[in-house]
Tab-separated table of N, CA and C and ligand atoms in Angstrom:
chain	number	residue	atom	x	y	z
A	1	MET	N	-1.600	-75.459	-6.013
A	1	MET	CA	-2.909	-74.785	-6.030
A	1	MET	C	-2.800	-73.386	-5.408
A	2	MET	N	-2.137	-73.357	-4.255
A	2	MET	CA	-1.923	-72.075	-3.554
A	2	MET	C	-1.155	-71.103	-4.446
A	3	ILE	N	-0.136	-71.679	-5.112
A	3	ILE	CA	0.733	-70.843	-5.951
A	3	ILE	C	-0.069	-70.254	-7.118
A	4	ILE	N	-0.905	-71.106	-7.725
A	4	ILE	CA	-1.720	-70.627	-8.857
A	4	ILE	C	-2.641	-69.499	-8.405
A	5	MET	N	-3.254	-69.658	-7.240
A	5	MET	CA	-4.156	-68.624	-6.727
A	5	MET	C	-3.394	-67.340	-6.424
A	6	LEU	N	-2.173	-67.535	-5.914
A	6	LEU	CA	-1.340	-66.369	-5.603
A	6	LEU	C	-1.006	-65.616	-6.891
A	7	ILE	N	-0.589	-66.387	-7.930
A	7	ILE	CA	-0.247	-65.774	-9.216
A	7	ILE	C	-1.465	-65.056	-9.788
A	8	ALA	N	-2.641	-65.727	-9.686
A	8	ALA	CA	-3.876	-65.134	-10.205
A	8	ALA	C	-4.163	-63.808	-9.503
A	9	ARG	N	-3.959	-63.807	-8.193
A	9	ARG	CA	-4.246	-62.583	-7.425
A	9	ARG	C	-3.285	-61.456	-7.829
A	10	VAL	N	-2.007	-61.833	-7.995
A	10	VAL	CA	-1.013	-60.830	-8.403
A	10	VAL	C	-1.386	-60.252	-9.766
A	11	LEU	N	-1.766	-61.150	-10.698
A	11	LEU	CA	-2.143	-60.702	-12.047
A	11	LEU	C	-3.345	-59.774	-11.991
A	12	LEU	N	-4.329	-60.156	-11.164
A	12	LEU	CA	-5.547	-59.359	-11.031
A	12	LEU	C	-5.205	-57.975	-10.481
A	13	THR	N	-4.365	-57.956	-9.463
A	13	THR	CA	-3.954	-56.679	-8.863
A	13	THR	C	-3.257	-55.806	-9.907
A	14	LEU	N	-2.346	-56.451	-10.667
A	14	LEU	CA	-1.618	-55.718	-11.713
A	14	LEU	C	-2.590	-55.148	-12.733
A	15	ALA	N	-3.575	-55.993	-13.129
A	15	ALA	CA	-4.544	-55.571	-14.141
A	15	ALA	C	-5.327	-54.362	-13.649
A	16	ILE	N	-5.794	-54.439	-12.394
A	16	ILE	CA	-6.569	-53.324	-11.824
A	16	ILE	C	-5.690	-52.081	-11.748
A	17	TYR	N	-4.434	-52.292	-11.290
A	17	TYR	CA	-3.522	-51.178	-11.122
A	17	TYR	C	-3.276	-50.484	-12.469
A	18	SER	N	-2.984	-51.298	-13.511
A	18	SER	CA	-2.681	-50.694	-14.820
A	18	SER	C	-3.920	-50.020	-15.390
A	19	HIS	N	-5.103	-50.596	-15.075
A	19	HIS	CA	-6.343	-49.985	-15.547
A	19	HIS	C	-6.505	-48.600	-14.909
A	20	VAL	N	-6.313	-48.553	-13.592
A	20	VAL	CA	-6.430	-47.286	-12.865
A	20	VAL	C	-5.395	-46.295	-13.404
A	21	GLU	N	-4.153	-46.833	-13.615
A	21	GLU	CA	-3.074	-45.995	-14.120
A	21	GLU	C	-3.460	-45.320	-15.432
A	22	SER	N	-3.960	-46.146	-16.383
A	22	SER	CA	-4.259	-45.592	-17.698
A	22	SER	C	-5.503	-44.702	-17.641
A	23	ALA	N	-6.420	-45.044	-16.716
A	23	ALA	CA	-7.647	-44.256	-16.620
A	23	ALA	C	-7.350	-42.874	-16.031
A	24	SER	N	-6.271	-42.776	-15.233
A	24	SER	CA	-5.997	-41.504	-14.569
A	24	SER	C	-5.379	-40.488	-15.517
A	25	VAL	N	-4.810	-40.957	-16.637
A	25	VAL	CA	-4.225	-40.032	-17.608
A	25	VAL	C	-5.081	-40.020	-18.862
A	26	PRO	N	-5.862	-38.951	-19.056
A	26	PRO	CA	-6.686	-38.918	-20.268
A	26	PRO	C	-5.808	-38.860	-21.518
A	27	GLU	N	-6.142	-39.739	-22.463
A	27	GLU	CA	-5.367	-39.782	-23.698
A	27	GLU	C	-6.300	-39.578	-24.880
A	28	THR	N	-5.855	-38.804	-25.829
A	28	THR	CA	-6.627	-38.648	-27.054
A	28	THR	C	-5.701	-38.901	-28.240
A	29	SER	N	-6.300	-39.259	-29.347
A	29	SER	CA	-5.533	-39.462	-30.573
A	29	SER	C	-6.003	-38.480	-31.624
A	30	GLU	N	-5.062	-38.004	-32.375
A	30	GLU	CA	-5.384	-37.052	-33.433
A	30	GLU	C	-4.646	-37.481	-34.680
A	31	LYS	N	-5.358	-37.527	-35.793
A	31	LYS	CA	-4.663	-37.851	-37.041
A	31	LYS	C	-4.203	-36.562	-37.701
A	32	TYR	N	-3.045	-36.604	-38.291
A	32	TYR	CA	-2.628	-35.452	-39.094
A	32	TYR	C	-2.159	-35.965	-40.434
A	33	SER	N	-2.368	-35.174	-41.462
A	33	SER	CA	-1.993	-35.642	-42.796
A	33	SER	C	-0.548	-35.254	-43.088
A	34	CYS	N	0.210	-36.232	-43.484
A	34	CYS	CA	1.633	-36.026	-43.735
A	34	CYS	C	1.846	-35.427	-45.110
A	35	GLN	N	2.880	-34.640	-45.198
A	35	GLN	CA	3.276	-34.082	-46.480
A	35	GLN	C	4.767	-34.357	-46.618
A	36	GLU	N	5.307	-34.094	-47.765
A	36	GLU	CA	6.747	-34.254	-47.934
A	36	GLU	C	7.440	-33.170	-47.122
A	37	GLY	N	8.550	-33.506	-46.482
A	37	GLY	CA	9.309	-32.523	-45.724
A	37	GLY	C	8.819	-32.383	-44.296
A	38	SER	N	8.865	-31.151	-43.768
A	38	SER	CA	8.602	-30.960	-42.342
A	38	SER	C	7.111	-30.939	-42.036
A	39	GLN	N	6.780	-31.306	-40.787
A	39	GLN	CA	5.398	-31.389	-40.326
A	39	GLN	C	5.257	-30.506	-39.089
A	40	VAL	N	4.084	-29.923	-38.923
A	40	VAL	CA	3.794	-29.132	-37.727
A	40	VAL	C	2.704	-29.851	-36.937
A	41	LEU	N	3.028	-30.251	-35.698
A	41	LEU	CA	2.040	-30.872	-34.817
A	41	LEU	C	1.665	-29.839	-33.764
A	42	LYS	N	0.357	-29.651	-33.584
A	42	LYS	CA	-0.081	-28.538	-32.753
A	42	LYS	C	-1.293	-28.928	-31.924
A	43	SER	N	-1.280	-28.543	-30.662
A	43	SER	CA	-2.437	-28.728	-29.788
A	43	SER	C	-2.835	-27.367	-29.240
A	44	GLU	N	-4.030	-26.928	-29.623
A	44	GLU	CA	-4.533	-25.625	-29.141
A	44	GLU	C	-4.588	-25.620	-27.615
A	45	HIS	N	-5.052	-26.754	-27.077
A	45	HIS	CA	-5.216	-26.866	-25.629
A	45	HIS	C	-3.865	-26.698	-24.933
A	46	ALA	N	-2.855	-27.451	-25.415
A	46	ALA	CA	-1.536	-27.410	-24.767
A	46	ALA	C	-0.839	-26.064	-24.977
A	47	SER	N	-1.191	-25.370	-26.052
A	47	SER	CA	-0.527	-24.086	-26.304
A	47	SER	C	-0.900	-23.049	-25.241
A	48	ARG	N	-2.011	-23.291	-24.526
A	48	ARG	CA	-2.391	-22.386	-23.432
A	48	ARG	C	-1.752	-22.807	-22.107
A	49	ASP	N	-1.263	-24.082	-22.049
A	49	ASP	CA	-0.659	-24.574	-20.806
A	49	ASP	C	0.839	-24.263	-20.792
A	50	THR	N	1.162	-22.982	-20.840
A	50	THR	CA	2.567	-22.594	-20.946
A	50	THR	C	3.341	-22.820	-19.646
A	51	ASP	N	2.630	-22.984	-18.513
A	51	ASP	CA	3.312	-23.211	-17.229
A	51	ASP	C	3.555	-24.696	-16.972
A	52	CYS	N	3.141	-25.537	-17.915
A	52	CYS	CA	3.226	-26.977	-17.689
A	52	CYS	C	4.447	-27.574	-18.379
A	53	GLU	N	4.828	-28.761	-17.919
A	53	GLU	CA	5.887	-29.512	-18.595
A	53	GLU	C	5.287	-30.189	-19.815
A	54	GLN	N	5.877	-29.955	-20.957
A	54	GLN	CA	5.352	-30.570	-22.174
A	54	GLN	C	6.481	-31.373	-22.814
A	55	SER	N	6.274	-32.673	-22.951
A	55	SER	CA	7.334	-33.474	-23.571
A	55	SER	C	6.792	-34.247	-24.762
A	56	TRP	N	7.618	-34.337	-25.788
A	56	TRP	CA	7.259	-35.022	-27.029
A	56	TRP	C	8.093	-36.292	-27.140
A	57	ASN	N	7.417	-37.409	-27.443
A	57	ASN	CA	8.113	-38.689	-27.621
A	57	ASN	C	7.677	-39.315	-28.928
A	58	THR	N	8.591	-40.082	-29.500
A	58	THR	CA	8.198	-40.939	-30.605
A	58	THR	C	8.743	-42.316	-30.292
A	59	GLU	N	7.862	-43.312	-30.245
A	59	GLU	CA	8.217	-44.669	-29.832
A	59	GLU	C	8.995	-44.626	-28.512
A	60	SER	N	8.482	-43.867	-27.555
A	60	SER	CA	9.057	-43.731	-26.202
A	60	SER	C	10.415	-43.033	-26.176
A	61	ILE	N	10.885	-42.530	-27.301
A	61	ILE	CA	12.153	-41.800	-27.313
A	61	ILE	C	11.853	-40.308	-27.275
A	62	PRO	N	12.415	-39.585	-26.285
A	62	PRO	CA	12.149	-38.145	-26.224
A	62	PRO	C	12.766	-37.401	-27.408
A	63	ILE	N	11.992	-36.552	-28.050
A	63	ILE	CA	12.536	-35.767	-29.166
A	63	ILE	C	12.485	-34.270	-28.868
A	64	GLY	N	11.660	-33.881	-27.901
A	64	GLY	CA	11.611	-32.456	-27.597
A	64	GLY	C	10.800	-32.187	-26.342
A	65	SER	N	11.055	-31.052	-25.721
A	65	SER	CA	10.253	-30.676	-24.558
A	65	SER	C	10.169	-29.163	-24.454
A	66	PHE	N	9.071	-28.729	-23.867
A	66	PHE	CA	8.857	-27.304	-23.613
A	66	PHE	C	8.565	-27.137	-22.133
A	67	MET	N	9.387	-26.357	-21.460
A	67	MET	CA	9.172	-26.081	-20.037
A	67	MET	C	9.337	-24.579	-19.841
A	68	SER	N	8.872	-24.123	-18.696
A	68	SER	CA	8.967	-22.681	-18.444
A	68	SER	C	10.428	-22.229	-18.397
A	69	ASP	N	11.341	-23.167	-18.046
A	69	ASP	CA	12.743	-22.772	-17.926
A	69	ASP	C	13.581	-23.144	-19.145
A	70	GLY	N	12.956	-23.542	-20.217
A	70	GLY	CA	13.742	-23.807	-21.424
A	70	GLY	C	13.154	-24.894	-22.297
A	71	VAL	N	13.656	-24.977	-23.518
A	71	VAL	CA	13.161	-25.991	-24.443
A	71	VAL	C	14.313	-26.931	-24.818
A	72	GLU	N	13.920	-28.136	-25.229
A	72	GLU	CA	14.885	-29.096	-25.758
A	72	GLU	C	14.356	-29.581	-27.081
A	73	CYS	N	15.256	-29.901	-27.992
A	73	CYS	CA	14.832	-30.300	-29.331
A	73	CYS	C	15.918	-31.172	-29.950
A	74	HIS	N	15.590	-32.447	-30.212
A	74	HIS	CA	16.536	-33.351	-30.857
A	74	HIS	C	15.927	-33.847	-32.151
A	75	SER	N	16.781	-34.114	-33.143
A	75	SER	CA	16.307	-34.619	-34.427
A	75	SER	C	15.379	-35.817	-34.193
A	76	PRO	N	14.258	-35.905	-34.887
A	76	PRO	CA	13.788	-35.101	-36.026
A	76	PRO	C	13.095	-33.789	-35.643
A	77	CYS	N	13.199	-33.368	-34.383
A	77	CYS	CA	12.596	-32.099	-33.967
A	77	CYS	C	13.351	-30.927	-34.604
A	78	ILE	N	12.611	-29.938	-35.094
A	78	ILE	CA	13.224	-28.731	-35.666
A	78	ILE	C	13.015	-27.547	-34.731
A	79	ASN	N	11.840	-27.474	-34.108
A	79	ASN	CA	11.574	-26.388	-33.164
A	79	ASN	C	10.416	-26.787	-32.242
A	80	VAL	N	10.469	-26.302	-31.019
A	80	VAL	CA	9.394	-26.566	-30.054
A	80	VAL	C	8.920	-25.250	-29.466
A	81	THR	N	7.633	-25.070	-29.420
A	81	THR	CA	7.053	-23.954	-28.664
A	81	THR	C	5.903	-24.542	-27.844
A	82	ALA	N	5.193	-23.719	-27.083
A	82	ALA	CA	4.104	-24.238	-26.249
A	82	ALA	C	3.048	-24.907	-27.124
A	83	GLY	N	2.821	-26.200	-26.875
A	83	GLY	CA	1.783	-26.934	-27.589
A	83	GLY	C	2.078	-27.211	-29.046
A	84	GLU	N	3.329	-27.016	-29.452
A	84	GLU	CA	3.635	-27.173	-30.884
A	84	GLU	C	5.050	-27.691	-31.094
A	85	ILE	N	5.193	-28.588	-32.050
A	85	ILE	CA	6.522	-29.066	-32.438
A	85	ILE	C	6.593	-29.083	-33.956
A	86	ILE	N	7.753	-28.748	-34.477
A	86	ILE	CA	7.990	-28.877	-35.918
A	86	ILE	C	8.995	-30.004	-36.079
A	87	ILE	N	8.646	-31.000	-36.878
A	87	ILE	CA	9.535	-32.150	-37.081
A	87	ILE	C	9.877	-32.275	-38.550
A	88	SER	N	11.002	-32.914	-38.829
A	88	SER	CA	11.527	-32.925	-40.195
A	88	SER	C	10.889	-33.997	-41.066
A	89	ARG	N	10.152	-34.951	-40.444
A	89	ARG	CA	9.530	-35.979	-41.271
A	89	ARG	C	8.262	-36.496	-40.609
A	90	CYS	N	7.549	-37.319	-41.345
A	90	CYS	CA	6.259	-37.841	-40.872
A	90	CYS	C	6.482	-38.962	-39.870
A	91	ILE	N	6.122	-38.731	-38.603
A	91	ILE	CA	6.233	-39.776	-37.581
A	91	ILE	C	5.003	-39.719	-36.673
A	92	ASN	N	4.816	-40.794	-35.924
A	92	ASN	CA	3.801	-40.783	-34.876
A	92	ASN	C	4.462	-40.267	-33.609
A	93	ALA	N	3.889	-39.255	-33.008
A	93	ALA	CA	4.504	-38.668	-31.816
A	93	ALA	C	3.438	-38.464	-30.743
A	94	THR	N	3.884	-38.517	-29.505
A	94	THR	CA	2.972	-38.336	-28.369
A	94	THR	C	3.405	-37.129	-27.558
A	95	LEU	N	2.437	-36.265	-27.270
A	95	LEU	CA	2.681	-35.103	-26.407
A	95	LEU	C	2.131	-35.422	-25.017
A	96	THR	N	2.989	-35.318	-24.021
A	96	THR	CA	2.553	-35.509	-22.630
A	96	THR	C	2.663	-34.176	-21.909
A	97	VAL	N	1.558	-33.741	-21.336
A	97	VAL	CA	1.537	-32.457	-20.626
A	97	VAL	C	1.275	-32.733	-19.142
A	98	ILE	N	2.142	-32.209	-18.297
A	98	ILE	CA	1.964	-32.363	-16.846
A	98	ILE	C	1.964	-30.979	-16.220
A	99	CYS	N	0.879	-30.668	-15.536
A	99	CYS	CA	0.756	-29.362	-14.895
A	99	CYS	C	0.759	-29.562	-13.386
A	100	TYR	N	1.691	-28.894	-12.735
A	100	TYR	CA	1.754	-28.983	-11.275
A	100	TYR	C	0.987	-27.800	-10.700
A	101	GLN	N	-0.305	-28.024	-10.503
A	101	GLN	CA	-1.129	-26.965	-9.928
A	101	GLN	C	-1.602	-27.436	-8.564
A	102	ALA	N	-2.759	-26.976	-8.093
A	102	ALA	CA	-3.280	-27.410	-6.789
A	102	ALA	C	-3.164	-28.933	-6.684
A	103	HIS	N	-3.568	-29.618	-7.770
A	103	HIS	CA	-3.242	-31.033	-7.885
A	103	HIS	C	-2.693	-31.250	-9.295
A	104	VAL	N	-1.957	-32.334	-9.461
A	104	VAL	CA	-1.266	-32.571	-10.727
A	104	VAL	C	-2.270	-32.956	-11.811
A	105	ILE	N	-2.171	-32.289	-12.925
A	105	ILE	CA	-3.007	-32.615	-14.080
A	105	ILE	C	-2.098	-33.156	-15.169
A	106	GLU	N	-2.484	-34.273	-15.737
A	106	GLU	CA	-1.666	-34.845	-16.812
A	106	GLU	C	-2.569	-35.303	-17.939
A	107	TYR	N	-2.139	-35.065	-19.172
A	107	TYR	CA	-2.873	-35.628	-20.302
A	107	TYR	C	-1.912	-35.909	-21.455
A	108	ARG	N	-2.350	-36.776	-22.344
A	108	ARG	CA	-1.509	-37.172	-23.479
A	108	ARG	C	-2.285	-37.035	-24.770
A	109	ILE	N	-1.579	-36.618	-25.793
A	109	ILE	CA	-2.180	-36.560	-27.135
A	109	ILE	C	-1.274	-37.337	-28.082
A	110	HIS	N	-1.849	-38.315	-28.743
A	110	HIS	CA	-1.097	-39.089	-29.732
A	110	HIS	C	-1.363	-38.496	-31.110
A	111	PHE	N	-0.324	-38.079	-31.768
A	111	PHE	CA	-0.449	-37.571	-33.143
A	111	PHE	C	-0.078	-38.689	-34.099
A	112	LEU	N	-1.045	-39.088	-34.913
A	112	LEU	CA	-0.816	-40.181	-35.848
A	112	LEU	C	-0.666	-39.615	-37.257
A	113	GLY	N	0.500	-39.828	-37.814
A	113	GLY	CA	0.772	-39.322	-39.167
A	113	GLY	C	0.202	-40.247	-40.221
A	114	ILE	N	-0.641	-39.709	-41.076
A	114	ILE	CA	-1.275	-40.511	-42.122
A	114	ILE	C	-0.893	-39.931	-43.477
A	115	TRP	N	-0.326	-40.788	-44.326
A	115	TRP	CA	-0.060	-40.358	-45.700
A	115	TRP	C	-1.367	-40.430	-46.465
A	116	ILE	N	-1.869	-39.302	-46.934
A	116	ILE	CA	-3.136	-39.268	-47.661
A	116	ILE	C	-3.009	-40.023	-48.980
A	117	ASN	N	-1.990	-39.717	-49.733
A	117	ASN	CA	-1.740	-40.459	-50.977
A	117	ASN	C	-0.277	-40.873	-50.997
A	118	PRO	N	-0.013	-42.057	-51.468
A	118	PRO	CA	1.371	-42.538	-51.454
A	118	PRO	C	2.189	-41.936	-52.584
A	119	LEU	N	1.886	-40.684	-52.910
A	119	LEU	CA	2.579	-40.019	-54.030
A	119	LEU	C	4.096	-39.913	-53.856
A	120	PRO	N	4.565	-39.516	-52.657
A	120	PRO	CA	6.011	-39.311	-52.527
A	120	PRO	C	6.830	-40.521	-52.968
A	121	LEU	N	6.346	-41.741	-52.587
A	121	LEU	CA	7.055	-42.959	-52.941
A	121	LEU	C	7.093	-43.125	-54.457
A	122	GLN	N	5.910	-42.877	-55.081
A	122	GLN	CA	5.839	-43.004	-56.534
A	122	GLN	C	6.772	-42.007	-57.199
A	123	ASN	N	6.809	-40.808	-56.622
A	123	ASN	CA	7.690	-39.779	-57.182
A	123	ASN	C	9.136	-40.239	-57.166
A	124	ILE	N	9.530	-40.858	-56.031
A	124	ILE	CA	10.912	-41.323	-55.911
A	124	ILE	C	11.175	-42.384	-56.967
A	125	ARG	N	10.204	-43.318	-57.105
A	125	ARG	CA	10.379	-44.386	-58.095
A	125	ARG	C	10.489	-43.780	-59.489
A	126	LYS	N	9.624	-42.799	-59.762
A	126	LYS	CA	9.618	-42.183	-61.074
A	126	LYS	C	10.960	-41.483	-61.317
A	127	ARG	N	11.435	-40.809	-60.241
A	127	ARG	CA	12.710	-40.103	-60.346
A	127	ARG	C	13.824	-41.116	-60.649
A	128	ASP	N	13.767	-42.260	-59.942
A	128	ASP	CA	14.774	-43.307	-60.170
A	128	ASP	C	14.751	-43.751	-61.618
A	129	ARG	N	13.513	-43.966	-62.114
A	129	ARG	CA	13.386	-44.465	-63.476
A	129	ARG	C	13.930	-43.421	-64.464
A	130	HIS	N	13.611	-42.142	-64.197
A	130	HIS	CA	14.136	-41.078	-65.055
A	130	HIS	C	15.643	-41.084	-65.052
A	131	GLY	N	16.234	-41.329	-63.877
A	131	GLY	CA	17.688	-41.383	-63.738
A	131	GLY	C	18.272	-42.472	-64.613
A	132	ILE	N	17.622	-43.648	-64.601
A	132	ILE	CA	18.111	-44.774	-65.403
A	132	ILE	C	18.027	-44.428	-66.886
A	133	TYR	N	16.889	-43.823	-67.279
A	133	TYR	CA	16.734	-43.431	-68.682
A	133	TYR	C	17.826	-42.447	-69.087
A	134	ALA	N	18.093	-41.488	-68.182
A	134	ALA	CA	19.111	-40.473	-68.481
A	134	ALA	C	20.471	-41.130	-68.661
A	135	CYS	N	20.788	-42.117	-67.812
A	135	CYS	CA	22.064	-42.832	-67.903
A	135	CYS	C	22.156	-43.574	-69.231
A	136	LEU	N	21.068	-44.274	-69.587
A	136	LEU	CA	21.064	-45.030	-70.844
A	136	LEU	C	21.259	-44.090	-72.016
A	137	ALA	N	20.575	-42.946	-72.000
A	137	ALA	CA	20.667	-41.967	-73.082
A	137	ALA	C	22.102	-41.455	-73.193
A	138	LEU	N	22.729	-41.221	-72.029
A	138	LEU	CA	24.106	-40.721	-72.006
A	138	LEU	C	25.050	-41.763	-72.602
A	139	LEU	N	24.868	-43.040	-72.202
A	139	LEU	CA	25.707	-44.126	-72.718
A	139	LEU	C	25.551	-44.229	-74.228
A	140	LEU	N	24.303	-44.128	-74.684
A	140	LEU	CA	24.005	-44.216	-76.109
A	140	LEU	C	24.706	-43.082	-76.851
A	141	LEU	N	24.640	-41.884	-76.259
A	141	LEU	CA	25.251	-40.705	-76.855
A	141	LEU	C	26.766	-40.905	-76.969
A	142	ILE	N	27.387	-41.390	-75.864
A	142	ILE	CA	28.836	-41.636	-75.871
A	142	ILE	C	29.184	-42.664	-76.945
A	143	PHE	N	28.382	-43.715	-77.023
A	143	PHE	CA	28.606	-44.773	-78.003
A	143	PHE	C	28.541	-44.201	-79.428
A	144	VAL	N	27.511	-43.377	-79.666
A	144	VAL	CA	27.333	-42.783	-81.000
A	144	VAL	C	28.527	-41.879	-81.330
A	145	LEU	N	28.962	-41.088	-80.326
A	145	LEU	CA	30.104	-40.193	-80.553
A	145	LEU	C	31.356	-40.995	-80.907
A	146	PHE	N	31.580	-42.090	-80.161
A	146	PHE	CA	32.735	-42.942	-80.448
A	146	PHE	C	32.627	-43.555	-81.837
A	147	ALA	N	31.425	-43.977	-82.161
A	147	ALA	CA	31.193	-44.600	-83.468
A	147	ALA	C	31.498	-43.589	-84.579
A	148	ILE	N	31.048	-42.340	-84.407
A	148	ILE	CA	31.282	-41.301	-85.413
A	148	ILE	C	32.780	-41.033	-85.533
A	149	ARG	N	33.441	-40.931	-84.353
A	149	ARG	CA	34.887	-40.669	-84.366
A	149	ARG	C	35.623	-41.796	-85.089
A	150	HIS	N	35.215	-43.019	-84.755
A	150	HIS	CA	35.818	-44.194	-85.370
A	150	HIS	C	35.618	-44.142	-86.889
A	151	TYR	N	34.417	-43.804	-87.276
A	151	TYR	CA	34.040	-43.738	-88.691
A	151	TYR	C	34.873	-42.675	-89.402
A	152	ILE	N	35.012	-41.506	-88.725
A	152	ILE	CA	35.789	-40.411	-89.325
A	152	ILE	C	37.251	-40.818	-89.470
A	153	SER	N	37.799	-41.464	-88.429
A	153	SER	CA	39.210	-41.862	-88.507
A	153	SER	C	39.403	-42.931	-89.575
A	154	GLN	N	38.416	-43.765	-89.737
A	154	GLN	CA	38.456	-44.772	-90.813
A	154	GLN	C	38.489	-44.063	-92.169
A	155	LEU	N	37.635	-43.062	-92.328
A	155	LEU	CA	37.568	-42.299	-93.573
A	155	LEU	C	38.927	-41.696	-93.881
A	156	HIS	N	39.564	-41.094	-92.809
A	156	HIS	CA	40.874	-40.479	-92.973
A	156	HIS	C	41.877	-41.503	-93.458
A	157	ARG	N	41.834	-42.681	-92.783
A	157	ARG	CA	42.805	-43.718	-93.127
A	157	ARG	C	42.606	-44.143	-94.583
A	158	ILE	N	41.349	-44.281	-94.960
A	158	ILE	CA	41.046	-44.703	-96.340
A	158	ILE	C	41.569	-43.662	-97.322
A	159	ARG	N	41.318	-42.370	-96.941
A	159	ARG	CA	41.731	-41.309	-97.844
A	159	ARG	C	43.269	-41.242	-97.942
A	160	ASN	N	43.968	-41.435	-96.785
A	160	ASN	CA	45.426	-41.328	-96.766
A	160	ASN	C	46.106	-42.524	-97.426
A	161	ASN	N	45.578	-43.715	-97.158
A	161	ASN	CA	46.261	-44.928	-97.613
A	161	ASN	C	45.686	-45.494	-98.897
A	162	GLY	N	44.575	-44.986	-99.274
A	162	GLY	CA	43.944	-45.526	-100.470
A	162	GLY	C	43.093	-46.696	-100.111
A	163	PRO	N	42.104	-46.988	-100.935
A	163	PRO	CA	41.120	-48.015	-100.658
A	163	PRO	C	41.742	-49.408	-100.638
A	164	ASN	N	42.917	-49.622	-101.284
A	164	ASN	CA	43.479	-50.958	-101.362
A	164	ASN	C	43.886	-51.491	-99.987
A	165	HIS	N	44.345	-50.535	-99.190
A	165	HIS	CA	44.804	-50.918	-97.871
A	165	HIS	C	43.697	-51.409	-96.982
A	166	TYR	N	42.522	-51.035	-97.289
A	166	TYR	CA	41.420	-51.294	-96.360
A	166	TYR	C	40.891	-52.667	-96.567
B	1	NAG	C1	11.592	-21.475	-32.979
B	1	NAG	O1	10.380	-20.795	-32.766
B	1	NAG	C2	10.518	-19.578	-32.068
B	1	NAG	C3	9.130	-19.033	-31.793
B	1	NAG	O2	8.328	-19.083	-32.942
B	1	NAG	C4	11.355	-18.632	-32.892
B	1	NAG	O3	11.538	-17.432	-32.206
B	1	NAG	C5	12.707	-19.276	-33.161
B	1	NAG	O4	13.470	-18.467	-34.007
B	1	NAG	C6	12.527	-20.636	-33.793
B	1	NAG	N1	13.816	-21.288	-33.917
B	1	NAG	C7	14.176	-21.949	-35.023
B	1	NAG	C8	15.508	-22.597	-34.954
B	1	NAG	O5	13.483	-22.004	-36.018
B	2	NAG	C1	0.970	-44.001	-37.107
B	2	NAG	O1	0.144	-44.961	-36.471
B	2	NAG	C2	-0.985	-45.353	-37.245
B	2	NAG	C3	-1.824	-46.268	-36.404
B	2	NAG	O2	-1.057	-47.186	-35.690
B	2	NAG	C4	-0.504	-46.016	-38.527
B	2	NAG	O3	-1.598	-46.369	-39.326
B	2	NAG	C5	0.378	-45.022	-39.280
B	2	NAG	O4	0.903	-45.626	-40.437
B	2	NAG	C6	1.506	-44.538	-38.400
B	2	NAG	N1	2.201	-43.493	-39.114
B	2	NAG	C7	3.541	-43.443	-39.223
B	2	NAG	C8	4.081	-42.299	-39.957
B	2	NAG	O5	4.272	-44.293	-38.729
């Protein structure tokens, strides 16, 4: 009984602690529409916080950061500037900004990539299908060429040896 109450108290403390933790860092979500190729994620607010640490993560993996003393950029990151990252493909990424001023200010922005229309996938499928058609057409062409060659050589043989031989 004592143990259960102890566990309950620990859980309650953890719950309160995590609640306070998450409440202390304001988080917002922003949807962006994905396109084929590279994407630009931009926060007007963060672009003014040039003195702050700005780090970009995707699924908790750091992909880029902007600090007053330098930038870091790992694939799929293409370039990082204040409040902005260019990435090579559509992903969900989180920008965390920490400003060390009179007191520490921290905020997070979640960028959610949304495909407006699933066209790119269809395009790939269509391209694949075109590829198969092209291959079939090529095979057919080769077959026809061989057939013609065979036919011509048969004609030659008939002409050289006479029809009796055939
Ligand atoms: C990254 O962006 C900065 C500022 O716009 C620019 O000067 C730099 O050439 C860019 N680097 C690459 C690799 O595109
Ligand atoms: C990003 O997250 C949203 C919500 O969880 C999801 O609907 C969307 O498909 C995700 N986008 C990518 C590119 O993973």
